[in-house]
Every structure is written in C-alpha cells, then in structure tokens.
Short mmCIF file of C-alpha atoms in Angstrom, two decimals:
data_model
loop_
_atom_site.label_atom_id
_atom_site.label_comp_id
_atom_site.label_asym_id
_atom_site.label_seq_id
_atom_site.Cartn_x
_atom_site.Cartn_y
_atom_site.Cartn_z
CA UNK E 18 50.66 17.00 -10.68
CA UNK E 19 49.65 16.98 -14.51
CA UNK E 20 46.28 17.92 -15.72
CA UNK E 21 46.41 14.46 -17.90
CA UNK E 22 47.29 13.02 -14.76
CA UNK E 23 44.19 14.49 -12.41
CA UNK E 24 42.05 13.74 -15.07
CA UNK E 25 43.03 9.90 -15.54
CA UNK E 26 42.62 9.48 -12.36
CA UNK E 27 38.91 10.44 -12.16
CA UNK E 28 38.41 8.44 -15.38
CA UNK E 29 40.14 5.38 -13.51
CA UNK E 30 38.07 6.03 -10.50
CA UNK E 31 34.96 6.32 -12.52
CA UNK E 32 35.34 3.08 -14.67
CA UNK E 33 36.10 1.40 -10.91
CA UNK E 34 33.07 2.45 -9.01
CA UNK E 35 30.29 0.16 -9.04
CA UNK E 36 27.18 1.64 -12.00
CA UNK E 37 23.41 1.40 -11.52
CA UNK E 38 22.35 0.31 -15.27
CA UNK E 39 18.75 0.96 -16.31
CA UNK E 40 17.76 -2.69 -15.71
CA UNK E 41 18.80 -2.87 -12.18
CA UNK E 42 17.42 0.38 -11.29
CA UNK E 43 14.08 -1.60 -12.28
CA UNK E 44 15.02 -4.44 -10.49
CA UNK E 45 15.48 -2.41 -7.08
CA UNK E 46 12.75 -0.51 -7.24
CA UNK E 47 10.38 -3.38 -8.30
CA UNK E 48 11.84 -4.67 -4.51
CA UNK E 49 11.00 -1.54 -3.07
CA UNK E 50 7.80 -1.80 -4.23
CA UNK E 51 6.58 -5.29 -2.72
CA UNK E 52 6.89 -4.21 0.93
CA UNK E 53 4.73 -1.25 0.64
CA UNK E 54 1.98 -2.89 -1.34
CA UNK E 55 1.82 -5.68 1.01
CA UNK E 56 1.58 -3.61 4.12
CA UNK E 57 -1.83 -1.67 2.21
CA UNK E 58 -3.10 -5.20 0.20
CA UNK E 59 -4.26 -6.45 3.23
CA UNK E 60 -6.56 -3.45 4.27
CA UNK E 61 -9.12 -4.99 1.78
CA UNK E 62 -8.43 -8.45 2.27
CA UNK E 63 -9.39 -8.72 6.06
CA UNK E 64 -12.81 -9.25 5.68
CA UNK E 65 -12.52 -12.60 3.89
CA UNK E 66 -9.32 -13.43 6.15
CA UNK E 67 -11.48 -13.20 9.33
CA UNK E 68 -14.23 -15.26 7.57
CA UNK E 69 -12.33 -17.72 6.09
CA UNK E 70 -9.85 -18.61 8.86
CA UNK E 71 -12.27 -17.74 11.66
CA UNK E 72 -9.95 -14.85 13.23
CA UNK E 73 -11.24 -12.36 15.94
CA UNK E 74 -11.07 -8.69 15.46
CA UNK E 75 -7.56 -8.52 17.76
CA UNK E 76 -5.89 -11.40 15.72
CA UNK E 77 -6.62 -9.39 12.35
CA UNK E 78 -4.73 -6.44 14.30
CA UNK E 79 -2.09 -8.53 14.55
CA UNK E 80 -1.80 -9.70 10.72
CA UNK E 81 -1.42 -6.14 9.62
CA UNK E 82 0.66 -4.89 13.16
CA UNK E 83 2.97 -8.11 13.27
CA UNK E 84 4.34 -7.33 9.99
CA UNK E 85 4.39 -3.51 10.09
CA UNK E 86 6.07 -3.77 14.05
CA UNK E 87 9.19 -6.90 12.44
CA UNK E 88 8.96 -4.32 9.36
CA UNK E 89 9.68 -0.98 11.13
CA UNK E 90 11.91 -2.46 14.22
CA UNK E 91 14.61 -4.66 11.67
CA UNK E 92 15.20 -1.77 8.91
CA UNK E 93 17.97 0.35 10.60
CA UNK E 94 20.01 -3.24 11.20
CA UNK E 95 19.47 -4.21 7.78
CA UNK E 96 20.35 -1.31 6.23
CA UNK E 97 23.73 -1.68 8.73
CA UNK E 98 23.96 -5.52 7.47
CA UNK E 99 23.96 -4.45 4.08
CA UNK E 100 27.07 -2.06 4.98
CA UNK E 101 28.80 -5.07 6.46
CA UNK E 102 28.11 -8.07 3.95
CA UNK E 103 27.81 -6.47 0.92
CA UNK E 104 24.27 -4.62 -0.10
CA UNK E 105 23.74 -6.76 -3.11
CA UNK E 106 23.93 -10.16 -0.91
CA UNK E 107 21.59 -8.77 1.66
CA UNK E 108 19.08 -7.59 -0.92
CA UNK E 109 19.35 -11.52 -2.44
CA UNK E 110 18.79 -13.04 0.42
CA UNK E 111 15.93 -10.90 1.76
CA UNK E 112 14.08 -10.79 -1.62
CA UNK E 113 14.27 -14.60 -1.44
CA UNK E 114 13.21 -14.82 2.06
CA UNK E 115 10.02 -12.37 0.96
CA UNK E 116 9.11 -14.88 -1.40
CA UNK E 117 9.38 -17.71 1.01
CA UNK E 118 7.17 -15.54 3.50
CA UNK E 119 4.65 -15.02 1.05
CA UNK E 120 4.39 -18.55 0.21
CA UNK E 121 3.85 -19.35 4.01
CA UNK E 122 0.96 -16.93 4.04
CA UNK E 123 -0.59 -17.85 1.55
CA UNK E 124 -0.41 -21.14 2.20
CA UNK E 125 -1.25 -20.46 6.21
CA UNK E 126 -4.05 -22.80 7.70
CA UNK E 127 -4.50 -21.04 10.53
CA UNK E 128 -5.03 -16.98 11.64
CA UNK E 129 -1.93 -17.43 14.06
CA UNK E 130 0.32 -19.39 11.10
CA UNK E 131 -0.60 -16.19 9.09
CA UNK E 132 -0.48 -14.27 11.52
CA UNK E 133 3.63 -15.53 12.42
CA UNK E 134 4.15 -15.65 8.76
CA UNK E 135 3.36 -11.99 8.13
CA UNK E 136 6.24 -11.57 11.60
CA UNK E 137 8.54 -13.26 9.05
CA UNK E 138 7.55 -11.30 5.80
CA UNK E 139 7.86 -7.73 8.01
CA UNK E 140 11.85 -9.13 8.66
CA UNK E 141 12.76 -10.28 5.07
CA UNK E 142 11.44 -6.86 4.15
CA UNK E 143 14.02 -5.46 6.63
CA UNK E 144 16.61 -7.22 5.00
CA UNK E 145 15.90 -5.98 1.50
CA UNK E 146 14.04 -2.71 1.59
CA UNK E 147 17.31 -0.68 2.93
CA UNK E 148 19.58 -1.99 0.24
CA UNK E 149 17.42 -0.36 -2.56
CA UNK E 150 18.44 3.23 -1.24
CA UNK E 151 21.82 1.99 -0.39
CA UNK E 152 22.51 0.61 -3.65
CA UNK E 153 21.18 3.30 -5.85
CA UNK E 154 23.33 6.00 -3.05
CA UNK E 155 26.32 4.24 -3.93
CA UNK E 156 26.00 3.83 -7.54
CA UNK E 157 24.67 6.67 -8.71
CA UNK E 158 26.06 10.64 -8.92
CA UNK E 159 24.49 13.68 -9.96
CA UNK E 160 21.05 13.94 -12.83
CA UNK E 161 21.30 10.03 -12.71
CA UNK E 162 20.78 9.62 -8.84
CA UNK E 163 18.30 12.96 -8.94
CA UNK E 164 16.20 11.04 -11.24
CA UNK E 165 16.72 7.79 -9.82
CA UNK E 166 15.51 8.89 -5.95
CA UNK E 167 12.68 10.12 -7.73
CA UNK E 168 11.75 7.15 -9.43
CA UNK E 169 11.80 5.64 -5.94
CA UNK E 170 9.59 7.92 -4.45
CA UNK E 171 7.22 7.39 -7.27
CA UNK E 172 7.26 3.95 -6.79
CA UNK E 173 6.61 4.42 -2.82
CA UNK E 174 3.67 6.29 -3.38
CA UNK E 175 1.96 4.62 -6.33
CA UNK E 176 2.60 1.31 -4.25
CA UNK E 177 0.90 2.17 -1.25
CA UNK E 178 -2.18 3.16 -3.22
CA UNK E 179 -1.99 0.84 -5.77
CA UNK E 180 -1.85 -2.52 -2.76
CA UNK E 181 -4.88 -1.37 -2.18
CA UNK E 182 -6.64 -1.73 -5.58
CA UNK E 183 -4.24 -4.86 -6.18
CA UNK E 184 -5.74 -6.36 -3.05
CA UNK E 185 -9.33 -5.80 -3.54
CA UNK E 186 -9.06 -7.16 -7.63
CA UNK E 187 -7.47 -10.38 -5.74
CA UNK E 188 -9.82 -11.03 -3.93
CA UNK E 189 -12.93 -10.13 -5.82
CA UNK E 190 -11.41 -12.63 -8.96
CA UNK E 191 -11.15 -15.43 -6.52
CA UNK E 192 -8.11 -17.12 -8.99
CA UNK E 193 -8.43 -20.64 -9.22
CA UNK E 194 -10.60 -20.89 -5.68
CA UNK E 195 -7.61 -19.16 -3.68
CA UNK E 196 -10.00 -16.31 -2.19
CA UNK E 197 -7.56 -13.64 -0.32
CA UNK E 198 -4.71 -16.04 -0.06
CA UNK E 199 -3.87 -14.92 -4.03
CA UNK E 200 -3.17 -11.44 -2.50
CA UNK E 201 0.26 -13.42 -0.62
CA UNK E 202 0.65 -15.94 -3.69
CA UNK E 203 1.19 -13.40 -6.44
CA UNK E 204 4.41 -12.57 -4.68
CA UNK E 205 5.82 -15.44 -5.38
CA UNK E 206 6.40 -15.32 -9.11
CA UNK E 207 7.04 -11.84 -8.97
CA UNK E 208 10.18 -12.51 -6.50
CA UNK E 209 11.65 -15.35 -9.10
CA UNK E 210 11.24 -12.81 -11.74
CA UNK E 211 13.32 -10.37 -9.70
CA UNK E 212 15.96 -12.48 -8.31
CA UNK E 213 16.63 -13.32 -11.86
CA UNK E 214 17.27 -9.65 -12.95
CA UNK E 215 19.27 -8.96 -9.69
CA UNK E 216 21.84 -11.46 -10.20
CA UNK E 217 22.28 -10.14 -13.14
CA UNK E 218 21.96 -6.41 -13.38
CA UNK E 219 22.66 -5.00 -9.17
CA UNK E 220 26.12 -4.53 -8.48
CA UNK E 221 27.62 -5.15 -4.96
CA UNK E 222 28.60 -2.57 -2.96
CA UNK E 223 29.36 -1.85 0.32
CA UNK E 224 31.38 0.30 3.33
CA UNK E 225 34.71 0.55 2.94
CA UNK E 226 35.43 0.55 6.53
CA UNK E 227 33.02 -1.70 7.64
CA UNK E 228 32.13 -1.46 11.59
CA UNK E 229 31.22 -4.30 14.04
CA UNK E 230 27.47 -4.10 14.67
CA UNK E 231 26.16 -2.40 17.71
CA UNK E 232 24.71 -4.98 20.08
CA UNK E 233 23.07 -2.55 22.82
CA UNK E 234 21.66 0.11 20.35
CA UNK E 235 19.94 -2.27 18.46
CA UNK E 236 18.49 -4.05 21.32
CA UNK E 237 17.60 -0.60 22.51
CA UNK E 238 16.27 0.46 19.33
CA UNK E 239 14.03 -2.69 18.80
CA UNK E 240 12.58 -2.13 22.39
CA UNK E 241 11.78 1.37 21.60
CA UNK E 242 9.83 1.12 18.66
CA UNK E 243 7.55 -2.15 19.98
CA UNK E 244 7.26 -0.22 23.06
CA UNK E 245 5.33 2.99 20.97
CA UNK E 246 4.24 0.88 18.25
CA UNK E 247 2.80 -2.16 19.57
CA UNK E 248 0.16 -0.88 22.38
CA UNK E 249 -1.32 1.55 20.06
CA UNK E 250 -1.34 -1.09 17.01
CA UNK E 251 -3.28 -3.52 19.13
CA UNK E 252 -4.44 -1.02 22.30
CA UNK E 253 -7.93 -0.50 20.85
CA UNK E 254 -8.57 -4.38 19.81
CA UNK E 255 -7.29 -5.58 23.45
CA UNK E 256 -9.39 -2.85 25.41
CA UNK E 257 -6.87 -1.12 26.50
CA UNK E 258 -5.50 -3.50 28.96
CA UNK E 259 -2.51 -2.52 31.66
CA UNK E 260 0.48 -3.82 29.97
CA UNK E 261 -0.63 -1.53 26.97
CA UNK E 262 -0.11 1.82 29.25
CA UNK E 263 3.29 0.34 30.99
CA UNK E 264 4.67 0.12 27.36
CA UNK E 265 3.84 3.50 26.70
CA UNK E 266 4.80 4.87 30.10
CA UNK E 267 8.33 3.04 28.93
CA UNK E 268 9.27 4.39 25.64
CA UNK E 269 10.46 7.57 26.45
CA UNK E 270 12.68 5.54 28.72
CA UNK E 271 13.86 3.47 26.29
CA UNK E 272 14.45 6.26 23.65
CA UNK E 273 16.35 8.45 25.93
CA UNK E 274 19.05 4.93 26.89
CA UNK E 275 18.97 4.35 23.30
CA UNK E 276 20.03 8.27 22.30
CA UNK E 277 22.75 8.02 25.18
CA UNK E 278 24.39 4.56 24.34
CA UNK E 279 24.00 5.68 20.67
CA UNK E 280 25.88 9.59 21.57
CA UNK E 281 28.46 7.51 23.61
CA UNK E 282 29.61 5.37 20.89
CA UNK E 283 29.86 8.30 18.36
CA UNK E 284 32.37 10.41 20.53
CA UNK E 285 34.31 7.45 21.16
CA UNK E 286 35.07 6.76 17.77
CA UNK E 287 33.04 3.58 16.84
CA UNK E 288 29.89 3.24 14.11
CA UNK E 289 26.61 3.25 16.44
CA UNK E 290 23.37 1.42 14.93
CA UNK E 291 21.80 5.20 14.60
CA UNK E 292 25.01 7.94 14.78
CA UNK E 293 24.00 11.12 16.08
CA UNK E 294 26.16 13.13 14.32
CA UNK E 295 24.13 12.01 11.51
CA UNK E 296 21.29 14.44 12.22
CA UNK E 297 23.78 17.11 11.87
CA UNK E 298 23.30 17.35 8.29
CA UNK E 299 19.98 19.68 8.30
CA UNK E 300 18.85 17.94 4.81
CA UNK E 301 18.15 14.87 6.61
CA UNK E 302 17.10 16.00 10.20
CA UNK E 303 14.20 18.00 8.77
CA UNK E 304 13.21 15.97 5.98
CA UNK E 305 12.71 13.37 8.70
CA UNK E 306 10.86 15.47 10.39
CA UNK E 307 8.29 16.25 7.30
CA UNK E 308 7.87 12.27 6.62
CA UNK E 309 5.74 11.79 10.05
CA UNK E 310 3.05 13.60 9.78
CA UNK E 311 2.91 13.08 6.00
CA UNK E 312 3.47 9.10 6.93
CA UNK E 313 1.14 8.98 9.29
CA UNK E 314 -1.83 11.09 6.93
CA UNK E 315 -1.45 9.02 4.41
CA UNK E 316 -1.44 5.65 5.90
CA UNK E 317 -4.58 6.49 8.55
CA UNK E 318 -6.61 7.68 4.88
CA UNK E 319 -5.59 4.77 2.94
CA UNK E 320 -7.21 2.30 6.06
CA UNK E 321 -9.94 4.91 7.11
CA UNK E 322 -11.47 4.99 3.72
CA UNK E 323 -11.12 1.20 2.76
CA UNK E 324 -13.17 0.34 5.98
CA UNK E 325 -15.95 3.45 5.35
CA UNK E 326 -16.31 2.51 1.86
CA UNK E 327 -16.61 -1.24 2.27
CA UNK E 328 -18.72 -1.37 5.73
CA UNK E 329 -20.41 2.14 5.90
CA UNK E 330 -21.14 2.72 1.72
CA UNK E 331 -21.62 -1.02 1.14
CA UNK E 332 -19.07 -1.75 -1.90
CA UNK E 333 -17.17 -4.45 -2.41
CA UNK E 334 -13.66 -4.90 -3.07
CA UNK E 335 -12.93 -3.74 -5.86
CA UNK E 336 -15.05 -0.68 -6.21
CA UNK E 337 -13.51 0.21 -3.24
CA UNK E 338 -9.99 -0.21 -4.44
CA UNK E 339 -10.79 1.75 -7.68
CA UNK E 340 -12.22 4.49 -5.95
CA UNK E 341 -8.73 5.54 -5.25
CA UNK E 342 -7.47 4.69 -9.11
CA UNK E 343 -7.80 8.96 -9.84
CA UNK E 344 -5.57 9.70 -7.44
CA UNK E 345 -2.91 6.83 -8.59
CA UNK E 346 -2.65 7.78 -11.79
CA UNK E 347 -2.70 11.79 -11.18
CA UNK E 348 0.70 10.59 -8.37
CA UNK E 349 1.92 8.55 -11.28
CA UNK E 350 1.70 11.50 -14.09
CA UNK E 351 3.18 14.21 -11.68
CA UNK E 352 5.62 12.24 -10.31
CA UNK E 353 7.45 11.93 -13.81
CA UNK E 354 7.95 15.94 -13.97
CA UNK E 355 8.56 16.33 -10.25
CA UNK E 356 12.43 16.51 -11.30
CA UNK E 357 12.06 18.91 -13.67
CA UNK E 358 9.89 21.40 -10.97
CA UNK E 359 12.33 20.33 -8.39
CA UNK E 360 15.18 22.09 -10.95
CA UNK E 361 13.06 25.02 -11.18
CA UNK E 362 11.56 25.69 -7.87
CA UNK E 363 13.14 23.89 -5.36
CA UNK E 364 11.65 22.46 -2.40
CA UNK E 365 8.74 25.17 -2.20
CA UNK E 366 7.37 22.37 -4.60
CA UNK E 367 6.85 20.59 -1.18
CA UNK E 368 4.93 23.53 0.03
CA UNK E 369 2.98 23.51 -3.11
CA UNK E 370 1.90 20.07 -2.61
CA UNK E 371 0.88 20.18 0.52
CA UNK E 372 -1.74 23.09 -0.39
CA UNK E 373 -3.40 20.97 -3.47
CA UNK E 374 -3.25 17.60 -1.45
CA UNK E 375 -5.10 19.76 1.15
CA UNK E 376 -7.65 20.97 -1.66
CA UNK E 377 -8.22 17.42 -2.59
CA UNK E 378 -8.64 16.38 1.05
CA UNK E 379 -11.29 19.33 1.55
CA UNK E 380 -13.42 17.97 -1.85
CA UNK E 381 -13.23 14.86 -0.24
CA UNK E 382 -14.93 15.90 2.81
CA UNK E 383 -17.52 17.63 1.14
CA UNK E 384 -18.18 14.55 -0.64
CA UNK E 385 -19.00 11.97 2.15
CA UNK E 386 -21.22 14.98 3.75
CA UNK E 387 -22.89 15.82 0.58
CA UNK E 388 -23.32 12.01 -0.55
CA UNK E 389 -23.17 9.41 2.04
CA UNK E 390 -23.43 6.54 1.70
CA UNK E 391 -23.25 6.75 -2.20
CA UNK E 392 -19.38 7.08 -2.22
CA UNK E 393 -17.80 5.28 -4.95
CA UNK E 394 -14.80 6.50 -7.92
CA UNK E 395 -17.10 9.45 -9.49
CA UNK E 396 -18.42 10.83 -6.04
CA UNK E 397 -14.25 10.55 -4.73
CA UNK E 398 -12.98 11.48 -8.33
CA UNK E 399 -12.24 15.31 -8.10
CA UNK E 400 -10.93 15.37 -4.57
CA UNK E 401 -8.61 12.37 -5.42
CA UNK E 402 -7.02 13.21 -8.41
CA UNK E 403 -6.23 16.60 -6.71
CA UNK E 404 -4.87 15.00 -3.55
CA UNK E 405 -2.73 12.61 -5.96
CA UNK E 406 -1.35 15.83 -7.66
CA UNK E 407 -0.40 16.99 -4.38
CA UNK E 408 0.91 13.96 -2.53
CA UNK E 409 3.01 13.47 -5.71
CA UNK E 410 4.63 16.58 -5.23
CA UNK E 411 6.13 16.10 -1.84
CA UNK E 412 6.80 12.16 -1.41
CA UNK E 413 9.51 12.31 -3.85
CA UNK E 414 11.21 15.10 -3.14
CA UNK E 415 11.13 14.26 0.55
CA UNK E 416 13.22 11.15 -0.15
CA UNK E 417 15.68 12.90 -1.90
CA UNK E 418 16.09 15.98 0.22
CA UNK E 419 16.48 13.33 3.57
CA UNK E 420 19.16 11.29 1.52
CA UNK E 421 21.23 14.27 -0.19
CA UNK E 422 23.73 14.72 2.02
CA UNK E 423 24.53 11.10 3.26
CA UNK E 424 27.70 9.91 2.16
CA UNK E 425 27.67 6.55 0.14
CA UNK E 426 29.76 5.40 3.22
CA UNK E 427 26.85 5.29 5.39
CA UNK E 428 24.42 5.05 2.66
CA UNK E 429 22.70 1.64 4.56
CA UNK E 430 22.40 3.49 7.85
CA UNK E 431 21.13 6.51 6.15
CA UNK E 432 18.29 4.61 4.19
CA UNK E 433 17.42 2.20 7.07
CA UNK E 434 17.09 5.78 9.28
CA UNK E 435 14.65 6.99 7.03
CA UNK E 436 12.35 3.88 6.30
CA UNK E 437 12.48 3.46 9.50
CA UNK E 438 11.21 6.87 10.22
CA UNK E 439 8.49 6.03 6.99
CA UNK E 440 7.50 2.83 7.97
CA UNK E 441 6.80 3.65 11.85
CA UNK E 442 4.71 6.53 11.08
CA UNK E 443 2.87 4.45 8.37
CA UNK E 444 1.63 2.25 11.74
CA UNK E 445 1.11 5.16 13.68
CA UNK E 446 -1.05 6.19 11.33
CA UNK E 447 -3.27 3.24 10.72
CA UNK E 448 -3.06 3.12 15.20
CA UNK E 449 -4.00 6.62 15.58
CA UNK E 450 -6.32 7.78 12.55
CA UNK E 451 -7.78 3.87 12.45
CA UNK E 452 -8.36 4.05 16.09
CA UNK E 453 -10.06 7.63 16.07
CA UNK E 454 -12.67 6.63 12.88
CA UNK E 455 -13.34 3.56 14.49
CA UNK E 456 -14.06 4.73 18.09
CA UNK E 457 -15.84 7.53 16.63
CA UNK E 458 -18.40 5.44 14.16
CA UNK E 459 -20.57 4.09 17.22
CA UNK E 460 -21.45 7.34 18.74
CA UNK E 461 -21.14 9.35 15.58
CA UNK E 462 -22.06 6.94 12.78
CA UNK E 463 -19.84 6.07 10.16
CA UNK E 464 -20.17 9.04 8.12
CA UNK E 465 -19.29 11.71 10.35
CA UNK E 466 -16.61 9.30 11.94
CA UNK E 467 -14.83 9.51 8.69
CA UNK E 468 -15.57 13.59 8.11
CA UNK E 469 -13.56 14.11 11.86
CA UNK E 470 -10.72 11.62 10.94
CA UNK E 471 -10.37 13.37 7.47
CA UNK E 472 -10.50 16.90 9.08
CA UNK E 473 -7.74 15.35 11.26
CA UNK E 474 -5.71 14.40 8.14
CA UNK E 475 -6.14 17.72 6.90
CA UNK E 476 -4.51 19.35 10.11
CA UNK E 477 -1.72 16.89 9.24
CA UNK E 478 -1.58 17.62 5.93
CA UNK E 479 -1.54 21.88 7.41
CA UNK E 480 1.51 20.76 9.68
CA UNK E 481 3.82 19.30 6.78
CA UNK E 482 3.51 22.69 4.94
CA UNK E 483 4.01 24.79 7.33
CA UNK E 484 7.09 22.40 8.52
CA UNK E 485 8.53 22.32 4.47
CA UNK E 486 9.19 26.19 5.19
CA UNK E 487 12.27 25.10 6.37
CA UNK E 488 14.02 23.26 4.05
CA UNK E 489 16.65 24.32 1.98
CA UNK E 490 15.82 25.87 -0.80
CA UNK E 491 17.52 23.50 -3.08
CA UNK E 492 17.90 19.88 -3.23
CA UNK E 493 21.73 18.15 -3.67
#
C-alpha cells in the first residue's frame, strides 16, 4: 500500500467523522451548564420557597434531594441512550424536556407540585447532561478536545458557584412579582435559545455497534444509589426514622449484585450499563476516585456557607451570593491557562491546587473566627479568591484525566460513569457536610458549627492531594 494511498484514506476518514464547530461547542456546554446551576440556585431560594408555598423543613429536603437523587440515579442510562439513539437526539429531547420542567416549577402551586417537578427536571437533566461529554469525545481529537474538556470543566465549576449568586439576584429583584419562581422561569428562554443553536451547529453521533440496554444493572444501579443517597438526603429532616437505617444497611447489598450482574455480562461478551473492564484504564479509575472527596467539599461549602451567611450573619440574598463572586472570577481567570500548565506540568497541577484551595479554605476559617457575624464579600475576599485559584486548578483537569482514555465507542457510558460519580458526591456532600453544620449550630452556635464543617472540608480538601499523587504524570 501507497503512501498517497494511506494518506487519502485518513483525509477521507477525517472529512467523514462527525466535527465539533466553535458554535456547538457553546451550545453543549451552555447545556452542561443549566443542570449544575440549578442544583446550587436553589440553596438561596429556599427561604422564600418555604414561605411562600408554606413547605416544612423535610419537604424543602426534598426540592433540592428529589432532583439531585432522579439527577444522579438516570445519568449512566442516559449517557447509554445516547449510545443507542443517537447523542444529538437525546441531548434535543432532554434540553427540551428541561425547559418543560422548569416551566412546571416555576409555575408549581404547591411544595409537592414543585417538589415532583424538580423529580422531572433531575431526569431531563439525565437525558442531556451525558451527551455533552459524549458529543465533544466523539468529535473532537487532540489540542481541540484538550481545550474543549477544559472548557467544560470551567463551565462545571463557574456554574456551581455562579447558581448560587444567580439565585440570590432572582430572588432579591423580585421580576415582575415572580419572587423565587424567576430562579425556574429564566430557564425557559435560555433552553429556546439553545435548542435553536443545537439543531443547527451539534452533530449526531453515536456507537457503532450499538448494544441492547441492560435491564437488571440498571434496575440495580438505580436501587443502589437511592438506597445511599436518599436516607442521608432526607435522614436528618425525618429524624432519623427506621426505614432510613434499612436503606443504608442495604446498599452494600445492592452494590455488590449490581458489580456481579455487571462482571457477568462483561465476560460473556455483551455491553453492561457500567462495564468493569472499564475501570481498567487507570486514567479513569483514579480520577474517579479524586472527584468524591473534591465533589463532596465543594458541594457541603457551597450549602454550608449560604445557610451561615443568610441565617447566622444576617444578609440577604444577594450579599450572600456575591460573597462568593472572588472566588468565581479567580476559577474563571485560571481556568483559561489551566491547558497551558497542564502542557507544562502535568497533573502535579492537581496537587498544586489542592494546596492553594487549602490556603484559601484556612483564610476562610480565620475569618468567621476573627469576624463573626460580620461576614460578607470583603471579610470572605482573600480566602475566596485563593480557594477559586485552587479549585480551578484541579476541576478541569480531573475531567479530562477521567475521560482520556475512553474510546469514542463508549464515550456515553464513560461520561454518564463520571457525572454520575460527580453528581452523587455533590448530594453526599450537601447530606453529610449540611447535616454536620446543621446538627452542630444548636449546641455549638452557628459560628463554630461552620469553623468544624470547614475544618472538615479542609481534611477533604488534604485527602484529594494526597490521592492526585497518583495520577499519571501526563494527561492524553
């Protein structure tokens, strides 16, 4: 065989295979971007939720667990749908279905109408969140999907602190009499806007071989993850009743059926929900392991500090969503030259995040002990624009490292895995840190509630250093 003829062939091949332009690598990442801010908008937004629709402490649980629980449970069968169907169509169809779902909550007379509606948002984000990754695995090749899986961590990051400012600014401007329901509504034109650009600028893709779905690992899987997630989402709000220790007592259980059924299928030859011999590529077994404890940090801060600084240092909503603006504009600004220290240093940039984020974290406690209650953006300014530095530096680069290897043939399972793995430590953390602060604040008071629960963070923040050790030095 020719030169001329090797080399038409990858020119053929080339011109064939499906290409990411510029506009629909905004397009997907404006999508990946609604999920997260709507699972942090409504930190801020409970107050006048509970007030307004007259909803008990539990049934506010359940308006931020309900969707984070359909959310974390749906993603590894979406990300398989997209396989199946076609990426593009799934991401359609579940960006439509998120607009649909914010319409119903906003529009929800009732805390238990919301609270359903927010079920049915956590699913259409299932549907569409796994296609993003997918989509931009399958398009893209070399500096174009380096850049463009750091772009997406960017946008993960900056959207999980910027829902939180969004949602208190909502709120506080009270548009045209709609109060906390505005936080839902401004979906709406935001998902028009983006189905218009996807239909024109996201290509389709999809497996070439695609596999019947598995029936009994994702019926295993679902039971699984509600089995962890939802006793310690809503444990604390219920008292602690029995059913919440049976579940518990049952997820180990669950999780070893579901890794057997799951092993099974993968030596006989057919596509499980989750294959095992997935986690043989060490890229993506240990940068799963790094997103939980960074996950569940950052989540348990983002709802620890929104309750201290809006019941313990008396601010309102916005003041106490711009208190973190430093640190989302210090994630933004590093996150555009994370590729170029990636090139340079490798993943010890990881380890280098984790020691600034904790140098931001440790300003921060000094603050609320120095300055309680008088915690606003100047007191919280030098701490978070370090720990934005720092967070910046590893998000990013963990996406990448987990997705590196992952062939584009299993690009939807390999996404789904990993926002699954994000998304269920994002609700462990707001169950375990939020449970801790608030269990702490009666005997304690609030301020050294929120010093321990920081503290706590910080031994998180300890862990995902020490555990970035072991990555490869160098990122595909």
């Amino acid at each position: 065989m020719t030169t001329e003829t090797i080399t038409s062939r990858h020119v053929r091949t080339a011109e064939e295979s499906p290409r990411l332009g510029g506009l629909g690598l905004f397009t997907v990442l404006l999508a990946a971007a609604l999920p997260l801010i709507d699972f942090f908008i409504v930190n801020v937004a409970l107050p006048s939720i509970g007030a307004d629709l007259s909803a008990s402490e539990s049934v506010l649980e359940l308006v931020v667990a309900g969707y984070g629980l359909a959310y974390a449970v749906l993603l590894v069968l979406g990300g398989r749908l997209g396989d199946l169907f076609g990426r593009r169509r799934l991401f359609l169809g579940g960006m439509a279905a998120f607009g649909l779902t914010s319409l119903a909550c906003g529009l929800a007379p009732t805390a238990w109408t919301l609270v359903a509606a927010r079920v049915a948002q956590g699913a259409a984000s299932a549907a569409m969140l796994p296609q993003v990754l997918a989509t931009i695995q399958s398009t893209t090749t070399g500096s174009r999907r380096a850049k463009a899986m750091s772009l997406y961590g960017a946008t993960a990051g900056l959207s999980m602190v910027a829902g939180q400012i969004l949602g208190g600014v909502l709120v506080s401007a009270d548009l045209w009499g709609t109060g906390w329901r505005s936080a839902f509504l401004v979906n709406v034109p935001v998902v028009v806007v983006g189905l218009v650009l996807a239909a024109r600028a996201v290509p389709e893709t999809r497996a070439r071989r695609p596999e019947p779905l598995d029936g009994p690992g994702t019926v295993l899987l679902a039971a699984s993850l509600l089995a962890l997630l939802a006793p310690l989402t809503e444990g604390r709000a219920a008292g602690w009743p029995l059913w919440t220790w049976l579940s518990l007592a049952a997820f180990p259980l669950l999780a070893a059926a579901f890794y057997t059924v799951e092993r099974r299928a993968d030596r006989a030859g057919r596509t499980p929900l989750v294959p095992p011999s997935l986690f043989a590529l060490v890229s993506l077994r240990r940068g799963l392991v790094l997103i939980l404890p960074f996950s569940i940090g950052f989540s348990g801060f983002m709802f620890v500090i929104a309750v201290a600084l809006q019941k313990g240092a008396g601010l309102g909503p916005v003041q106490a969503g711009l208190a973190l603006f430093p640190l989302a504009v210090t994630f933004l600004v590093t996150s555009i030259a994370g590729p170029r220290l990636i090139n340079r240093f490798g993943t010890r940039v990881v380890t280098a995040g984790a020691l600034i984020q904790g140098v931001g974290l440790t300003l921060m406690v000094l603050a609320a002990w120095r300055d309680w209650p008088d915690l606003g953006l100047v007191t919280l300014l030098p701490g978070g624009a370090i720990a934005g530095v720092g967070q910046a530096l590893q998000l990013p680069v963990i996406f990448r490292i987990v997705l590196s290897e992952v062939p584009p043939a299993r690009a939807g399972v390999g996404s789904g895995v990993m926002v699954t793995t994000q998304q269920s430590a994002l609700a462990l953390g707001v169950a375990t840190l939020g449970t801790l602060f608030l269990s702490l604040t009666p005997t304690l008071g609030m301020r050294d509630a929120l010093i321990v629960t920081l503290l706590v963070q910080l031994a998180t923040v300890a862990l995902t250093g020490l555990l970035s050790l072991r990555l490869p030095r160098t990122v595909g």
